[in-house]
Amino acid sequence: MTLVCVKNVHKAFGTLEVLKGIDLEVGQGEVVAIIGRSGSGKSTLLRCLNQLEKHDGGDITIAGKCLDGDAMSPKELSANVGMVFQSFNLFPHKTVGENVCLAPVVVRGESRRDAERVAREVLEKVGLSDKYDSYPAQLSGGQQQRVAIARALAMHPKVLLCDEVTSALDPELVGEVLRVLEALAEEGMTLILVTHEMGFARDVADRVVFMHQGRIHEAGTPTDVFGNPKTAELKQFISAVL
Ligand code: ADP
Ligand code: MG
């Protein structure tokens, strides 16, 4: 079943055309890794998927509902699409538990009691059940990023978007975050990840999408994309990053 459908999506900032007609279908439970050089439009594509940026043209459909206009309310959108960023963006003066409970209570109107129960579940899932009452500053970067993932999961998204979620971490903390994502993938979570972790893309993604200058330049299985790149641009990118 197709969960995310992107058809001929365009986005410009002023005269700068950043997305020049993106077509992408992501099935339920699929893991798609988006790779490509800095400036190729990867973050903009993810931001259009959760409407942090409004696309100028084309259609985006998530779980059968079009994102254009007011077809999907912010509440509905937040129930469908979760996002985790490079910077963890936790509220520093709130505990881990409060950070995770906030959106379910404020956006979805869940009771505090229900939100707390879900918060404990998702924190357990990311291996941080013992940090419920800690403050972000008391955690390592890897732990903070796992809290950010738990916070996204607390909204029960149908798809989780991850934009370079390990790029701000010290190298020794990258693995713990990737392992959480891998476990989510194994559980059947639909994931769209922008990543520089080529090993992770190769091992965990069902499909790898290479973006270049605002277009999907090449896409395929990890074996195709890494083992048998067809375009000069992808060959060059791979030789630069591997
Ligand atoms: P990537 O994530 O692949 O590095 P981005 O999607 O962040 O690429 O950016 C693509 C291009 O769009 C870059 O040239 C960037 O400077 C530009 N851009 C991104 N966001 C904005 C914005 N809000 N306003 C103006 N230009 C932007
Ligand atoms: Mg980016």
Short mmCIF file of C-alpha atoms and ligand atoms in Angstrom, two decimals:
data_model
loop_
_atom_site.label_atom_id
_atom_site.label_comp_id
_atom_site.label_asym_id
_atom_site.label_seq_id
_atom_site.Cartn_x
_atom_site.Cartn_y
_atom_site.Cartn_z
CA MET A 1 0.00 0.00 0.00
CA THR A 2 1.32 3.43 -0.92
CA LEU A 3 1.56 5.63 2.15
CA VAL A 4 3.35 8.68 0.79
CA CYS A 5 2.85 9.82 -2.78
CA VAL A 6 4.77 12.78 -4.18
CA LYS A 7 3.89 13.83 -7.73
CA ASN A 8 5.78 16.44 -9.71
CA VAL A 9 6.49 18.55 -6.64
CA HIS A 10 8.11 21.92 -7.19
CA LYS A 11 9.47 24.38 -4.68
CA ALA A 12 11.32 27.64 -5.18
CA PHE A 13 12.70 30.21 -2.76
CA GLY A 14 12.42 33.43 -4.72
CA THR A 15 14.16 32.72 -8.00
CA LEU A 16 16.03 29.72 -6.61
CA GLU A 17 14.35 26.53 -7.83
CA VAL A 18 15.09 23.97 -5.16
CA LEU A 19 12.74 21.13 -6.11
CA LYS A 20 12.25 20.71 -9.85
CA GLY A 21 9.59 18.06 -10.16
CA ILE A 22 9.96 15.32 -7.55
CA ASP A 23 8.12 12.03 -7.99
CA LEU A 24 8.35 9.56 -5.14
CA GLU A 25 6.12 6.82 -3.80
CA VAL A 26 6.80 5.23 -0.45
CA GLY A 27 4.95 2.10 0.61
CA GLN A 28 3.72 1.29 4.09
CA GLY A 29 6.63 -0.13 6.08
CA GLU A 30 9.21 0.89 3.52
CA VAL A 31 12.53 2.48 4.50
CA VAL A 32 13.78 5.05 2.00
CA ALA A 33 17.17 6.70 2.37
CA ILE A 34 17.70 10.01 0.59
CA ILE A 35 21.30 10.82 -0.21
CA GLY A 36 22.94 13.61 -2.16
CA ARG A 37 25.18 16.60 -1.90
CA SER A 38 24.54 19.54 0.37
CA GLY A 39 22.11 21.93 -1.32
CA SER A 40 20.47 19.28 -3.53
CA GLY A 41 17.07 19.83 -1.90
CA LYS A 42 16.87 16.89 0.52
CA SER A 43 15.77 18.87 3.57
CA THR A 44 13.34 20.93 1.53
CA LEU A 45 11.68 17.76 0.28
CA LEU A 46 11.28 16.43 3.83
CA ARG A 47 10.02 19.81 5.01
CA CYS A 48 7.40 19.81 2.25
CA LEU A 49 6.26 16.37 3.40
CA ASN A 50 5.27 17.78 6.77
CA GLN A 51 4.41 21.21 5.40
CA LEU A 52 7.09 23.14 7.27
CA GLU A 53 7.46 24.42 3.71
CA LYS A 54 4.55 24.71 1.35
CA HIS A 55 5.28 23.27 -2.08
CA ASP A 56 4.49 25.52 -5.05
CA GLY A 57 3.33 22.88 -7.46
CA GLY A 58 2.51 19.19 -7.72
CA ASP A 59 0.73 16.97 -5.22
CA ILE A 60 1.66 15.32 -1.97
CA THR A 61 -0.66 12.67 -0.61
CA ILE A 62 -0.17 10.96 2.74
CA ALA A 63 -2.32 8.00 3.74
CA GLY A 64 -4.67 8.86 0.90
CA LYS A 65 -5.12 12.50 1.88
CA CYS A 66 -3.85 15.41 -0.14
CA LEU A 67 -1.73 17.97 1.76
CA ASP A 68 -2.78 20.87 -0.43
CA GLY A 69 -4.91 23.67 0.86
CA ASP A 70 -6.70 22.78 4.05
CA ALA A 71 -7.47 19.17 3.14
CA MET A 72 -5.46 18.03 6.12
CA SER A 73 -5.62 19.95 9.38
CA PRO A 74 -2.41 20.57 11.36
CA LYS A 75 -3.68 18.10 13.92
CA GLU A 76 -4.23 15.44 11.30
CA LEU A 77 -0.86 16.17 9.73
CA SER A 78 0.92 15.81 13.05
CA ALA A 79 -0.84 12.49 13.56
CA ASN A 80 0.41 11.26 10.21
CA VAL A 81 3.91 12.66 9.88
CA GLY A 82 6.60 12.77 12.55
CA MET A 83 9.92 14.47 12.07
CA VAL A 84 13.29 14.35 13.78
CA PHE A 85 15.93 16.95 13.02
CA GLN A 86 19.69 17.18 13.17
CA SER A 87 19.40 19.42 16.24
CA PHE A 88 17.34 17.77 18.93
CA ASN A 89 15.23 20.84 19.80
CA LEU A 90 14.18 19.57 23.21
CA PHE A 91 12.77 22.07 25.67
CA PRO A 92 15.65 22.53 28.13
CA HIS A 93 13.50 23.47 31.11
CA LYS A 94 11.21 20.50 30.76
CA THR A 95 12.02 16.96 31.80
CA VAL A 96 12.35 14.18 29.27
CA GLY A 97 8.87 12.94 30.19
CA GLU A 98 7.36 16.42 29.82
CA ASN A 99 9.05 16.89 26.46
CA VAL A 100 7.51 13.66 25.18
CA CYS A 101 4.04 14.37 26.66
CA LEU A 102 3.77 17.91 25.36
CA ALA A 103 2.46 17.41 21.81
CA PRO A 104 0.03 14.58 22.68
CA VAL A 105 -1.52 16.79 25.39
CA VAL A 106 -1.41 20.16 23.63
CA VAL A 107 -1.96 19.16 20.00
CA ARG A 108 -4.04 16.01 20.34
CA GLY A 109 -5.80 16.86 23.55
CA GLU A 110 -4.89 13.59 25.24
CA SER A 111 -5.24 13.35 28.98
CA ARG A 112 -2.01 13.77 30.94
CA ARG A 113 -2.42 10.26 32.26
CA ASP A 114 -2.67 8.70 28.78
CA ALA A 115 0.18 10.87 27.49
CA GLU A 116 2.40 9.77 30.38
CA ARG A 117 1.65 6.13 29.73
CA VAL A 118 2.54 6.51 26.05
CA ALA A 119 5.65 8.54 26.97
CA ARG A 120 6.91 5.68 29.15
CA GLU A 121 6.25 3.19 26.33
CA VAL A 122 8.10 5.17 23.69
CA LEU A 123 10.98 6.00 26.02
CA GLU A 124 11.35 2.31 26.73
CA LYS A 125 11.42 1.68 23.00
CA VAL A 126 14.41 4.02 22.59
CA GLY A 127 16.12 2.54 25.66
CA LEU A 128 15.62 5.50 28.00
CA SER A 129 12.95 4.41 30.47
CA ASP A 130 15.22 5.45 33.34
CA LYS A 131 15.50 9.05 32.09
CA TYR A 132 11.86 10.07 32.41
CA ASP A 133 12.56 12.68 35.09
CA SER A 134 15.93 13.85 33.79
CA TYR A 135 16.50 17.17 32.06
CA PRO A 136 17.97 17.30 28.52
CA ALA A 137 21.23 18.86 29.76
CA GLN A 138 21.80 15.76 31.91
CA LEU A 139 21.79 13.54 28.81
CA SER A 140 24.38 12.86 26.12
CA GLY A 141 23.69 14.02 22.57
CA GLY A 142 22.81 10.48 21.54
CA GLN A 143 20.35 10.18 24.42
CA GLN A 144 18.82 13.57 23.58
CA GLN A 145 18.33 12.50 20.00
CA ARG A 146 16.66 9.30 21.18
CA VAL A 147 14.31 11.43 23.29
CA ALA A 148 13.54 13.45 20.15
CA ILE A 149 12.69 10.20 18.35
CA ALA A 150 10.50 9.12 21.28
CA ARG A 151 8.76 12.50 21.19
CA ALA A 152 7.93 11.98 17.52
CA LEU A 153 6.75 8.41 18.16
CA ALA A 154 4.42 9.57 20.95
CA MET A 155 2.20 11.07 18.25
CA HIS A 156 1.91 7.64 16.58
CA PRO A 157 2.95 8.90 13.16
CA LYS A 158 2.32 6.79 10.08
CA VAL A 159 5.64 7.91 8.65
CA LEU A 160 8.73 9.21 10.40
CA LEU A 161 10.96 11.70 8.59
CA CYS A 162 14.56 11.93 9.78
CA ASP A 163 16.81 14.73 8.54
CA GLU A 164 20.46 13.90 9.22
CA VAL A 165 19.63 12.89 12.75
CA THR A 166 23.15 11.72 13.52
CA SER A 167 25.10 14.56 11.91
CA ALA A 168 25.41 16.64 15.08
CA LEU A 169 26.58 13.72 17.21
CA ASP A 170 30.06 12.74 18.29
CA PRO A 171 31.06 9.64 16.30
CA GLU A 172 30.81 7.31 19.28
CA LEU A 173 27.14 8.29 19.79
CA VAL A 174 25.98 7.71 16.22
CA GLY A 175 25.52 3.95 16.60
CA GLU A 176 22.99 4.09 19.44
CA VAL A 177 20.71 6.36 17.40
CA LEU A 178 21.05 4.27 14.24
CA ARG A 179 20.22 1.14 16.22
CA VAL A 180 16.97 2.73 17.40
CA LEU A 181 16.07 3.59 13.80
CA GLU A 182 16.96 0.09 12.67
CA ALA A 183 14.70 -1.40 15.34
CA LEU A 184 11.86 0.87 14.21
CA ALA A 185 12.43 -0.26 10.62
CA GLU A 186 12.30 -3.89 11.71
CA GLU A 187 9.02 -3.23 13.51
CA GLY A 188 7.56 -2.01 10.24
CA MET A 189 7.69 1.76 10.74
CA THR A 190 7.71 3.68 7.47
CA LEU A 191 10.88 5.77 7.44
CA ILE A 192 12.17 8.43 5.08
CA LEU A 193 15.68 9.37 6.11
CA VAL A 194 18.11 11.89 4.77
CA THR A 195 21.45 10.48 5.81
CA HIS A 196 25.18 10.66 5.32
CA GLU A 197 25.55 7.25 6.95
CA MET A 198 26.08 5.24 3.80
CA GLY A 199 26.60 1.99 5.70
CA PHE A 200 23.23 2.46 7.35
CA ALA A 201 21.56 3.30 4.03
CA ARG A 202 23.04 0.19 2.48
CA ASP A 203 22.11 -2.13 5.33
CA VAL A 204 18.71 -0.83 6.42
CA ALA A 205 17.05 0.97 3.50
CA ASP A 206 14.78 -0.84 1.08
CA ARG A 207 15.41 1.88 -1.44
CA VAL A 208 18.01 4.61 -1.88
CA VAL A 209 17.16 7.87 -3.63
CA PHE A 210 19.97 10.08 -4.90
CA MET A 211 19.03 13.74 -5.23
CA HIS A 212 21.01 16.09 -7.42
CA GLN A 213 20.18 19.72 -8.16
CA GLY A 214 16.55 19.47 -7.11
CA ARG A 215 15.75 16.25 -8.91
CA ILE A 216 15.77 12.56 -8.15
CA HIS A 217 18.72 11.73 -10.32
CA GLU A 218 18.88 8.02 -9.64
CA ALA A 219 17.10 5.59 -7.33
CA GLY A 220 17.03 1.90 -6.65
CA THR A 221 17.87 -0.81 -4.17
CA PRO A 222 20.98 -0.23 -2.07
CA THR A 223 22.71 -2.88 -4.16
CA ASP A 224 21.88 -1.00 -7.38
CA VAL A 225 22.70 2.45 -6.12
CA PHE A 226 25.94 1.64 -4.30
CA GLY A 227 27.06 -1.34 -6.35
CA ASN A 228 26.08 -0.26 -9.82
CA PRO A 229 25.60 3.50 -10.05
CA LYS A 230 24.62 4.53 -13.56
CA THR A 231 25.09 8.28 -13.74
CA ALA A 232 28.37 10.13 -13.52
CA GLU A 233 26.94 12.34 -10.75
CA LEU A 234 26.08 9.39 -8.50
CA LYS A 235 29.42 7.70 -9.21
CA GLN A 236 31.17 10.88 -8.21
CA PHE A 237 29.07 11.31 -5.07
CA ILE A 238 29.69 7.75 -3.96
CA SER A 239 33.41 7.92 -4.54
CA ALA A 240 33.49 11.10 -2.46
CA VAL A 241 31.59 9.71 0.52
CA LEU A 242 32.57 6.04 0.73
P1 ADP B 1 20.05 19.82 1.39
O1 ADP B 1 19.22 19.41 2.55
O2 ADP B 1 20.11 18.79 0.29
O3 ADP B 1 21.41 20.27 1.78
P2 ADP B 1 18.23 22.07 1.24
O4 ADP B 1 16.90 21.52 0.88
O5 ADP B 1 18.47 22.44 2.65
O6 ADP B 1 19.36 21.07 0.70
O7 ADP B 1 18.53 23.36 0.38
C1 ADP B 1 18.45 23.39 -1.02
C2 ADP B 1 18.70 24.81 -1.48
O8 ADP B 1 17.63 25.64 -1.03
C3 ADP B 1 19.97 25.43 -0.94
O9 ADP B 1 20.53 26.22 -1.95
C4 ADP B 1 19.48 26.28 0.21
O10 ADP B 1 20.32 27.36 0.44
C5 ADP B 1 18.12 26.73 -0.28
N1 ADP B 1 17.16 26.99 0.79
C6 ADP B 1 16.71 26.08 1.68
N2 ADP B 1 15.81 26.63 2.52
C7 ADP B 1 15.69 27.94 2.15
C8 ADP B 1 14.92 29.04 2.62
N3 ADP B 1 14.06 28.91 3.64
N4 ADP B 1 15.06 30.23 2.00
C9 ADP B 1 15.90 30.36 0.95
N5 ADP B 1 16.65 29.36 0.45
C10 ADP B 1 16.56 28.16 1.04
MG MG B 2 19.68 19.26 4.55
#
